[in-house]
Coordinates of C-alpha atoms in Angstrom, one line a residue:
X1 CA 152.1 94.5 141.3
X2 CA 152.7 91.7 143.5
X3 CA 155.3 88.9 142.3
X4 CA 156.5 85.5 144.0
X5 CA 157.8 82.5 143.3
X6 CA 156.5 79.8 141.3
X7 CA 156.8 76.3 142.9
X8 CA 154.7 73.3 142.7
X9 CA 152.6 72.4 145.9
X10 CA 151.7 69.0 146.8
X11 CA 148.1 68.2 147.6
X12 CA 147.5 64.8 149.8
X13 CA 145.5 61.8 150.2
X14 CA 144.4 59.4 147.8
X15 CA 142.5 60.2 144.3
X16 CA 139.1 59.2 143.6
X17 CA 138.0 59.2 140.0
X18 CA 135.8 62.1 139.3
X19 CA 135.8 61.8 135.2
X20 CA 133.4 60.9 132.1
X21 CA 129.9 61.1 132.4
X22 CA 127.1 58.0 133.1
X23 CA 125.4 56.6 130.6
X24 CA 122.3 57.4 132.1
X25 CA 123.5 61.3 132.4
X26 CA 126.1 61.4 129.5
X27 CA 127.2 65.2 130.2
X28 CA 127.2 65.4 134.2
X29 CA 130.6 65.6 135.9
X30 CA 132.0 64.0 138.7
X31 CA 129.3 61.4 139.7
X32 CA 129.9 58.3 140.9
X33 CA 127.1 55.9 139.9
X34 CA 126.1 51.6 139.9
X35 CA 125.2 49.9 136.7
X36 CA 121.8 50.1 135.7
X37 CA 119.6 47.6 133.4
X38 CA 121.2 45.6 130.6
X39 CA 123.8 48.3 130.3
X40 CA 127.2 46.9 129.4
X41 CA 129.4 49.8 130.8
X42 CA 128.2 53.0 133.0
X43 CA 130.7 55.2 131.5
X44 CA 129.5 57.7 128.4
X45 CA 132.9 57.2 127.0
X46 CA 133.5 53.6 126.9
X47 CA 133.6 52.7 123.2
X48 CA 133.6 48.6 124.0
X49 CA 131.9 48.1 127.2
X50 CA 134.6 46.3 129.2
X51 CA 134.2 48.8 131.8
X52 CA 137.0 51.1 131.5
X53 CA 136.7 54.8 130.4
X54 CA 138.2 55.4 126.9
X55 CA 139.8 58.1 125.4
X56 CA 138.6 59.7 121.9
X57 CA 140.7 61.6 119.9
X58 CA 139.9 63.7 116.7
X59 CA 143.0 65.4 114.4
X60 CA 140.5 67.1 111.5
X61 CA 143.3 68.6 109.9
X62 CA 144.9 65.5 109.1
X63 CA 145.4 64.5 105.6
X64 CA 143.8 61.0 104.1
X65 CA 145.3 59.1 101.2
X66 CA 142.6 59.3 98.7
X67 CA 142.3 59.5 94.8
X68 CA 143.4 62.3 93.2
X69 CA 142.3 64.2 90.1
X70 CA 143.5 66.6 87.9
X71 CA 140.5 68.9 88.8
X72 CA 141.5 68.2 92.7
X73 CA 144.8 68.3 93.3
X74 CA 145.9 66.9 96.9
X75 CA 142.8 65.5 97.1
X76 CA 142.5 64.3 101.1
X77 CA 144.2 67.3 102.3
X78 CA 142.3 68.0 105.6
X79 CA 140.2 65.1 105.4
X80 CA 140.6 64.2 108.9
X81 CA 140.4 61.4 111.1
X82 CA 139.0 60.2 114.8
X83 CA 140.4 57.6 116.9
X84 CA 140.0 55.8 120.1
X85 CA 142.8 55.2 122.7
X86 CA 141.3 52.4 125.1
X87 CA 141.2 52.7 128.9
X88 CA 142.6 49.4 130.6
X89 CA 144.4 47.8 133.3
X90 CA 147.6 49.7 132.8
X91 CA 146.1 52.8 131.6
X92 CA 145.6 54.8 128.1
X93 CA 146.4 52.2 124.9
X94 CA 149.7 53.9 123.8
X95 CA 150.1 52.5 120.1
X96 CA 147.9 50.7 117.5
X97 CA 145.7 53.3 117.8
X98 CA 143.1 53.0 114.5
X99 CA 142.0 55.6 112.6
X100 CA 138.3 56.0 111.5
X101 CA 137.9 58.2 108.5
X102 CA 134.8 58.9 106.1
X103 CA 136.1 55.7 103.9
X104 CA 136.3 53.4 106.5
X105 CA 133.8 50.5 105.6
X106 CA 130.4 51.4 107.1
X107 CA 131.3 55.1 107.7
X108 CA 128.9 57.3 105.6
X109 CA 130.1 60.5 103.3
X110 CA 133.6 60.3 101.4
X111 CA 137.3 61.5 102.7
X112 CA 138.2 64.7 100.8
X113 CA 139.4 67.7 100.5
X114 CA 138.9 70.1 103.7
X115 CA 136.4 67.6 104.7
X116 CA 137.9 68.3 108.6
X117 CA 136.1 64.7 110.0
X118 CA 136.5 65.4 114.2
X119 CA 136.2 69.2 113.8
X120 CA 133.9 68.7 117.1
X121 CA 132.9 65.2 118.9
X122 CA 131.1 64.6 121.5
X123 CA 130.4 60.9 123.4
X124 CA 127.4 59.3 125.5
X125 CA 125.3 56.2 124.4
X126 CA 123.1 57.4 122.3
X127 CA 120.8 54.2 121.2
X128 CA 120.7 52.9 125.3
X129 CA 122.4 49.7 123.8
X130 CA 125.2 50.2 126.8
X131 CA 127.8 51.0 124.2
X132 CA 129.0 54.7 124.4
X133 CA 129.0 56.0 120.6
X134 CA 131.0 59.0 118.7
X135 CA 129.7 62.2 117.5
X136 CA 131.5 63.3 114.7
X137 CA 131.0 66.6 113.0
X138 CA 132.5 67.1 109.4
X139 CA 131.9 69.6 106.2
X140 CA 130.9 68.2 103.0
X141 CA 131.3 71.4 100.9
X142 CA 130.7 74.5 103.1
X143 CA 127.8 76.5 101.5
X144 CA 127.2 73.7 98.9
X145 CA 126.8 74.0 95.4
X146 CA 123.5 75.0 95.9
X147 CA 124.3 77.2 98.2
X148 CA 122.7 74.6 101.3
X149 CA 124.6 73.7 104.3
X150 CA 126.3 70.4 103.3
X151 CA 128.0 70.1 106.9
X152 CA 127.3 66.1 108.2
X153 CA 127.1 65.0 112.1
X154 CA 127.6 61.5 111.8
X155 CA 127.2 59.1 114.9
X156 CA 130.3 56.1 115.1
X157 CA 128.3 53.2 117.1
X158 CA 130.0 51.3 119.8
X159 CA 129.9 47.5 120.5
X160 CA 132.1 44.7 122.3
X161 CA 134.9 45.7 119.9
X162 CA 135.0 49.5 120.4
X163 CA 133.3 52.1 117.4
X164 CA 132.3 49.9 114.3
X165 CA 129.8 51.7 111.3
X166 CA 127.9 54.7 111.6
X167 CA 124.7 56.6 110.7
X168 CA 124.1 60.4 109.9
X169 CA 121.8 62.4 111.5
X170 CA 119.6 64.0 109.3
X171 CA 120.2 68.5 109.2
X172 CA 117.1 69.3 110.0
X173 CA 117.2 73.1 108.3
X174 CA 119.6 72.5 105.1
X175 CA 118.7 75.7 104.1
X176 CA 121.3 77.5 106.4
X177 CA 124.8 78.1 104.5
X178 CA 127.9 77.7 105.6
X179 CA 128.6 75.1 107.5
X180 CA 125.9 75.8 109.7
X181 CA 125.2 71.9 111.0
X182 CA 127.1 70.5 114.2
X183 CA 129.3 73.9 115.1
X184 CA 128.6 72.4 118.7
X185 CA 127.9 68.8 119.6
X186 CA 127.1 68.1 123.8
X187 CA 125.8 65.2 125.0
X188 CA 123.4 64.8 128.1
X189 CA 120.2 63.4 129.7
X190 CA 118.9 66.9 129.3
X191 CA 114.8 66.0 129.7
X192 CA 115.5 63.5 132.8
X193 CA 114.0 60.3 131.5
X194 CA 117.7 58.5 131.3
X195 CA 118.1 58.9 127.8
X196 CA 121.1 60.6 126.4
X197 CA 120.4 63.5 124.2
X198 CA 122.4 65.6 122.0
X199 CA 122.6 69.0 121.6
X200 CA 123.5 70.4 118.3
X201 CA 124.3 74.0 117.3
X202 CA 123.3 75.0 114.2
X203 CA 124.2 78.6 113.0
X204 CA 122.7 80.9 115.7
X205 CA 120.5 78.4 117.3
X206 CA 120.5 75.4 119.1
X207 CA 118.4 72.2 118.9
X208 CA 118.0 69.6 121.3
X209 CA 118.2 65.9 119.3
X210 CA 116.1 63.8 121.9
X211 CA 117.0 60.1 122.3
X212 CA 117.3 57.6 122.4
X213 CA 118.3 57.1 118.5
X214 CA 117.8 54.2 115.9
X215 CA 120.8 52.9 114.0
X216 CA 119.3 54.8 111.3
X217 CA 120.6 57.9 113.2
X218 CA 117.1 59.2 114.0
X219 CA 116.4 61.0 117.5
X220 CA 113.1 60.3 119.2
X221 CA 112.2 63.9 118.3
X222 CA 113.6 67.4 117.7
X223 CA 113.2 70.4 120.4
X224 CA 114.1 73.3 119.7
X225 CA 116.2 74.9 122.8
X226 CA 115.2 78.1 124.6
X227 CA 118.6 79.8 124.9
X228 CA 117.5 83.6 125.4
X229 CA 120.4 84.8 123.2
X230 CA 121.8 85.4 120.0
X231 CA 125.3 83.5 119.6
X232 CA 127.0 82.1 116.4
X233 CA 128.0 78.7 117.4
X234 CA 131.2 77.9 115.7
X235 CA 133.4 74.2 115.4
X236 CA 136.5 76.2 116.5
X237 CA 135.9 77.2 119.7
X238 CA 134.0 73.6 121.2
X239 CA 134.7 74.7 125.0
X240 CA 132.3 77.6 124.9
X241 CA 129.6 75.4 125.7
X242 CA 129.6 72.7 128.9
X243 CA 126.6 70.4 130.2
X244 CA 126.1 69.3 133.8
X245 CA 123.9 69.0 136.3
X246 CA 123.1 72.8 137.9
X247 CA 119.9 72.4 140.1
X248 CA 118.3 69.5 141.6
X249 CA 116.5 67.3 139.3
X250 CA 116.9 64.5 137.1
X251 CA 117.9 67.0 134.2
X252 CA 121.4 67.3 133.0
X253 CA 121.5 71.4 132.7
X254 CA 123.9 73.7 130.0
X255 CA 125.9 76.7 129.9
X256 CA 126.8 78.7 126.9
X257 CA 129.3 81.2 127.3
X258 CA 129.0 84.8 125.7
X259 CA 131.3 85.8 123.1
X260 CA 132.7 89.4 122.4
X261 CA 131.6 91.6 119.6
X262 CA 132.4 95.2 118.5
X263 CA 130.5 96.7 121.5
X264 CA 132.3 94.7 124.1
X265 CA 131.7 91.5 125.7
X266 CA 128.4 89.6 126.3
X267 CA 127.5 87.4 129.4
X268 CA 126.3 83.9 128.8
X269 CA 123.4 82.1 130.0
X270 CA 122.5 79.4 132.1
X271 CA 120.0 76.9 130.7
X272 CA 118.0 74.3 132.8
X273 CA 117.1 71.0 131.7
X274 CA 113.4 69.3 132.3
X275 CA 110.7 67.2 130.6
X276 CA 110.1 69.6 128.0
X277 CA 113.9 70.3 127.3
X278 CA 116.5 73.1 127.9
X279 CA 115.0 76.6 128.7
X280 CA 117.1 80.1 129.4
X281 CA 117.6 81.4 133.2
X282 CA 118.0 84.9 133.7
X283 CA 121.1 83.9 135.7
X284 CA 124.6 85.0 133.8
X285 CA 127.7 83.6 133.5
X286 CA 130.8 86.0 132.2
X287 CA 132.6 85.7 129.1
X288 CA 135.6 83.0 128.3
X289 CA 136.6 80.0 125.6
X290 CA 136.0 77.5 128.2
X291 CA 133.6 76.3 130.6
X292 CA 133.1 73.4 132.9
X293 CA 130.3 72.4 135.4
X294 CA 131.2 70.8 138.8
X295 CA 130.0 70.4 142.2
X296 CA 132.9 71.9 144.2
X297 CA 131.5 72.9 147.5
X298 CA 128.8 69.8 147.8
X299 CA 126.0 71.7 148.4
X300 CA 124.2 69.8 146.0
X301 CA 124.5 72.3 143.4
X302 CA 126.9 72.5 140.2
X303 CA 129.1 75.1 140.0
X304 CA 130.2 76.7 136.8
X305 CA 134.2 77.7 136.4
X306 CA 134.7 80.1 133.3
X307 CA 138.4 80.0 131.9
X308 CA 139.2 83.6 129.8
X309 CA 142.9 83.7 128.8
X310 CA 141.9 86.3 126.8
X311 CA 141.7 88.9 129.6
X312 CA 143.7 91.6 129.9
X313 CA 145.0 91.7 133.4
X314 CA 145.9 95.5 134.3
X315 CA 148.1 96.2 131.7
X316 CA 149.3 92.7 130.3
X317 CA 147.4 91.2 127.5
X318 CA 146.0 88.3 127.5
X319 CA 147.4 87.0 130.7
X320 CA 144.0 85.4 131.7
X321 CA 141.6 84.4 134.6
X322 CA 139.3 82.2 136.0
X323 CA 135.3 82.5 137.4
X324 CA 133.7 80.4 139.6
X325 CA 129.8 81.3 139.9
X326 CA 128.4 78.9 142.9
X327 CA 125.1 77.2 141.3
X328 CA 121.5 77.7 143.0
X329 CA 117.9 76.8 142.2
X330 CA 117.3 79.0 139.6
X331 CA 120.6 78.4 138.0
X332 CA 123.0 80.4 139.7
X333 CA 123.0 81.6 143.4
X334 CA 123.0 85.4 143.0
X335 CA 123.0 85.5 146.6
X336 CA 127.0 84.5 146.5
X337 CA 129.9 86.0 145.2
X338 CA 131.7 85.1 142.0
X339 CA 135.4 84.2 142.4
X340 CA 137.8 85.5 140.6
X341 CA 141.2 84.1 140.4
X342 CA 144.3 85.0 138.4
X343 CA 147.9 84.6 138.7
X344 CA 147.8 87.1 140.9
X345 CA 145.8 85.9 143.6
X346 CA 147.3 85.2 147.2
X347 CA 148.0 81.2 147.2
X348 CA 148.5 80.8 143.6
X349 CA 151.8 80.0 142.8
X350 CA 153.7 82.7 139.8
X351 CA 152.8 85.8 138.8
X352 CA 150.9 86.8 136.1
X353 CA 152.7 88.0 132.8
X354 CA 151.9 89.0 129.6
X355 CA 150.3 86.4 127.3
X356 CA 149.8 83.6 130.3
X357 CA 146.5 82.9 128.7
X358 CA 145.7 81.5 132.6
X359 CA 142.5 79.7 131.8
X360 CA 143.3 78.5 128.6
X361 CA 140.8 75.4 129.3
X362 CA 139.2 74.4 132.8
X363 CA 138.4 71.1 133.9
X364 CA 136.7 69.4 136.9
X365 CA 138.2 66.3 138.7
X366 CA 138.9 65.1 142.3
X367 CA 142.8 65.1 142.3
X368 CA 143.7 64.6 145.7
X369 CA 141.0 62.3 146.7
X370 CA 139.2 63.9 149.6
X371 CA 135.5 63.5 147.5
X372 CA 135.3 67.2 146.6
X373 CA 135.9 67.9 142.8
X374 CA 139.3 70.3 142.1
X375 CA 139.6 72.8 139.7
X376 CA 142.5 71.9 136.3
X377 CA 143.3 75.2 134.7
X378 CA 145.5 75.5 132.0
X379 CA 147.9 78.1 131.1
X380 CA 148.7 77.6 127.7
X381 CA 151.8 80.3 127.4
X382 CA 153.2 80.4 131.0
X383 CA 156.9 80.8 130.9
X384 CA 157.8 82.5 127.8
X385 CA 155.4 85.4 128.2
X386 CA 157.9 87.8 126.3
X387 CA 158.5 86.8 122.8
X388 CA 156.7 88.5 119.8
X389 CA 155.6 85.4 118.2
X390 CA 153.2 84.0 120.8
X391 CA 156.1 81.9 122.1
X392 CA 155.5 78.9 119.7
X393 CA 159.1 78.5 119.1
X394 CA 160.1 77.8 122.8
X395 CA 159.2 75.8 125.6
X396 CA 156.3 76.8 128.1
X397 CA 153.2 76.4 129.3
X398 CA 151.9 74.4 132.2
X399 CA 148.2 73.4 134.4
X400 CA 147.5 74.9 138.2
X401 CA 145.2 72.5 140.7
X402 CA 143.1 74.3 142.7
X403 CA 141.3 72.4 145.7
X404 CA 137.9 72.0 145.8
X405 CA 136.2 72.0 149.1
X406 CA 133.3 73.4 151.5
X407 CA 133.9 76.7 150.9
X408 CA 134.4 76.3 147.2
X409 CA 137.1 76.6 145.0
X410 CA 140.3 78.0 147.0
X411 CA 143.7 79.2 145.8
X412 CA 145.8 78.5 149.2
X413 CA 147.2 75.0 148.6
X414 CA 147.3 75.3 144.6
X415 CA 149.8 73.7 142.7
X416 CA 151.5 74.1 139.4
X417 CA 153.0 72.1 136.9
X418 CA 155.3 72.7 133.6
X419 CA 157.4 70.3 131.4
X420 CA 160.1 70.9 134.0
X421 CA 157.7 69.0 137.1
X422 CA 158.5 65.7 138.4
X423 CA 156.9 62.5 136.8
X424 CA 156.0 64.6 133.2
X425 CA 157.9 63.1 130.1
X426 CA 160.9 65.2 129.2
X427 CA 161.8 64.8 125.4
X428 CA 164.0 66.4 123.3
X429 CA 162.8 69.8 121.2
X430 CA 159.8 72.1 121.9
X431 CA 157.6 71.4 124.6
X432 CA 154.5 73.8 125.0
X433 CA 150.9 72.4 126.6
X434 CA 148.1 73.7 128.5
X435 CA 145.6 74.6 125.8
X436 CA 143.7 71.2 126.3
X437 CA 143.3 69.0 129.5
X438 CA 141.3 66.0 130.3
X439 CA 141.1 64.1 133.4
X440 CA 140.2 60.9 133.2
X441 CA 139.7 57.5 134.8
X442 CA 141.5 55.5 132.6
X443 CA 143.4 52.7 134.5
X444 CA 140.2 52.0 137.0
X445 CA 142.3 52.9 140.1
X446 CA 139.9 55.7 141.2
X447 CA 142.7 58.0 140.5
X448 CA 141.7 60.2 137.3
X449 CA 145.1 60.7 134.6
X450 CA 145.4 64.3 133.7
X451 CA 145.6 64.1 129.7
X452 CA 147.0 66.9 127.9
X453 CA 148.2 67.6 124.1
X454 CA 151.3 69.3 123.7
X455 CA 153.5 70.7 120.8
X456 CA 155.3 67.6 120.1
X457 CA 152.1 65.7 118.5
X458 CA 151.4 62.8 120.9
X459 CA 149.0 62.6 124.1
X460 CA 150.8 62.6 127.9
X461 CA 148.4 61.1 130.1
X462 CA 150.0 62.0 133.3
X463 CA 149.6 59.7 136.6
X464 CA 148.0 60.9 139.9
X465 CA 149.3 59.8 143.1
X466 CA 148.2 61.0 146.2
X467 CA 147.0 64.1 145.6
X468 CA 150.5 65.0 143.1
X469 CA 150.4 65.2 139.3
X470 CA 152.8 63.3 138.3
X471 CA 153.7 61.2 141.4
X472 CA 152.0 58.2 139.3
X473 CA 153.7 57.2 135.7
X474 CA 152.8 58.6 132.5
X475 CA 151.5 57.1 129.2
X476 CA 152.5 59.0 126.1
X477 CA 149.9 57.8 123.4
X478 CA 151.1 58.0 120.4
X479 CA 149.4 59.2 116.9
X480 CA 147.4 56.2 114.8
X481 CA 150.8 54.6 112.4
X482 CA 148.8 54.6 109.1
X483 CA 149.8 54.6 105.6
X484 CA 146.6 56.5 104.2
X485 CA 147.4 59.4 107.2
X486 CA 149.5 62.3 107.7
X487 CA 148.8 64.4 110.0
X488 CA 148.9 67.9 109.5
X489 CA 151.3 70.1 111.4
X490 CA 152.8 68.4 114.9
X491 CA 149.7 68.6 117.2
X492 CA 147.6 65.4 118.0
X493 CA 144.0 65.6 118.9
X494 CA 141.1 67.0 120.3
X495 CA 139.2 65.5 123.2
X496 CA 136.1 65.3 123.7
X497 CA 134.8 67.7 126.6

């Protein structure tokens, strides 16, 4: 078994922004696009239209201040709440962040117990008004007394003064117990007529929500989507499911990864988008907890990178890896070899150890600013691969950059960085990130922030400079100051994909 040195790499040249979706193609990544219509921002994930990409955040175990009874004790435990920190000149807003909870004035449902408001979001403008809107997911009573699915998706609207109000959308099989409604939310313009859709998971099914929506929180219609498999779609693992655009039409396209079973592990699929909705390929994509869709060779095609840290690599558990399956015509180009990458590979800084968990999320950004999307994986228990416990008590963790380029993702040139690297905050206690990434655009440099979650319950969105993570400064947001909220545990968030 090979071993070398871990060291971080700097990539050069200048960042371009290669983050959120358009509101025309809510779920595509890395597009650059112009404003179109009456739109008031291009971005899927600007809340208040003042051109700037926001950041949404969702904490579903965090308790709410709420009435008690003697028949409900601890009453909002696990109520949850969403928030929004607002892109702007200088970057992510760090405090005054304001929660939104189900008793927020014009917020339907009730905060309550195990309620979990943000188990899964999702964000695209889903009524064209040029505002991008929240998709939250939350469980009324699973199973419900009458033994009905209870679970709401509610949709948060956006205006000139960021998410204000919201609508549910109707569950459109009730009959299905627990929980069933919303275990997946994905935005996308998945028919190709620049309307935002929303795909919802619902059991083991999807169902394609067609906009655009009224404020009523009715879609246009209902499809039902043509995924070739059998998969429970649960709220806890959101990343098994990415949209993008795949082939070469106006349709935003999906992947759902497979999922492991007593028998082994099943592939995922490929589904391509059209007029008449989403419809299974017979192309494959292998199995993982995270997926994202990008164009990294430019060919024209998105490519799909699958992030398993899962994987047992010879004989260490769970140190992880990484597939990248180039895209094609008919979904995939079968044509072209998948590319496998671990900790072991030649170029890629480390050495793989037991309980990495390399690939703990994958995202898709252009980080060193040559116009080619890179490759963010995270490893979510680098460093401190030996303890018992899964290493929760000590400091680790840490995010490679692979470069994107002609011939695809590549490992020579890849970087790594921990909360030991240059230009990352350094505070006191446990430190321990990598499970959750998100590059965005926040600032409107052209230079995407790499924002992570880590054990010590804030939000680092960390600067890009010239190709380094890092080099730029770094904005820790901080969690919403609220009497009604305590959050649950130390950890702060989940972004949407």
């Amino acid at each position: 078994m090979r071993r070398h040195t871990r060291h971080a790499v700097a990539v050069a040249a200048a960042a371009t922004a290669l983050t959120g979706g358009l509101l025309v193609s809510a779920g595509t990544q890395a597009q650059a696009a112009t404003t179109a219509g009456p739109a008031a921002t291009r971005y899927s994930d600007d809340f208040n239209g003042d051109g700037y990409h926001d950041l949404a955040v969702a904490v579903g175990s965090a308790n709410v201040v709420v009435p008690e009874t003697a028949e409900k004790p601890n009453a909002g435990w696990g109520a949850g709440y969403v928030t929004v920190s607002y892109g702007g000149k200088y970057g992510a807003q760090k405090t005054g962040l304001k929660a939104i909870t189900q008793d927020t004035p014009g917020v339907p449902g009730k905060a309550a117990l195990n309620h979990g408001f943000g188990q899964v979001i999702a964000n695209g403008d889903l009524d064209g008004d040029g505002y991008a809107d929240l998709v939250v997911r939350s469980e009324d009573w699973v199973g419900g007394p009458d033994g009905k699915d209870t679970a709401r998706v509610t949709v948060l609207w956006g205006g000139p003064t960021g998410l204000k109000g919201g609508s549910d959308i109707a569950n459109n099989d009730p009959d299905l117990k627990f929980g069933a409604f919303g275990g997946v939310l994905v935005t996308g313009d998945f028919t190709g007529d620049g309307k935002t859709d929303l795909v919802v998971g619902h059991s083991n099914r999807l169902d394609l929500f067609k906009g655009p929506f009224t404020r009523t929180g009715k879609p246009a219609a209902i499809l039902p989507v043509d995924d070739g498999i059998d998969f429970r779609y649960s709220p806890y693992e959101p990343g098994r499911i990415a949209a993008g655009r795949i082939d070469k039409d106006a349709a935003d396209d999906l992947v759902v990864l497979g999922d492991r079973t007593l028998l082994g592990e099943r592939p995922g699929k490929v589904l391509l988008g059209g007029p008449k909705g989403l419809k299974a390929t017979s192309a494959k994509v292998r199995t993982g907890t995270s997926a994202v869709i990008a164009d990294f060779d430019k060919d024209g095609y998105g490519d799909v990178a699958v992030g398993h840290p899962d994987h047992n690599w010879e004989d260490l558990t769970q140190a992880g890896r990484v597939h990248i399956a180039y895209g094609g015509s008919g979904g995939l180009d079968a044509g072209r070899r998948v590319r496998v990458i671990t900790e072991d590979t030649v170029g890629v800084p480390g050495s793989p150890q037991r309980r990495d968990q390399f690939g703990s999320d994958v995202r898709a950004a252009d980080i060193n600013g040559d116009g080619y999307p890179d490759l963010v994986v995270g490893a979510s228990g680098e460093k401190s691969p030996l303890c018992d416990d899964g290493c929760r008590n000590r400091s680790g963790g840490g995010l490679y950059v692979f470069k994107g380029g002609k011939s695809g993702v590549v490992a020579a040139g890849s970087a790594f960085y921990d909360y030991a690297s240059e230009g990352v905050l350094k505070p006191g206690g446990i430190v321990r990130f990598g499970d959750q990434l998100k590059p965005v655009d926040l600032n409107g440099d052209r230079k995407p922030e790499l924002n992570l979650t880590w054990s010590g319950g804030t939000i680092w969105s960390v600067g890009v400079k010239n190709g380094v993570v890092g080099a730029a400064p770094t904005r820790e947001v901080r969690p919403v100051s609220d009497p009604r909220i305590e959050s649950w545990g130390n950890r702060f968030g989940l972004m949407t994909r």
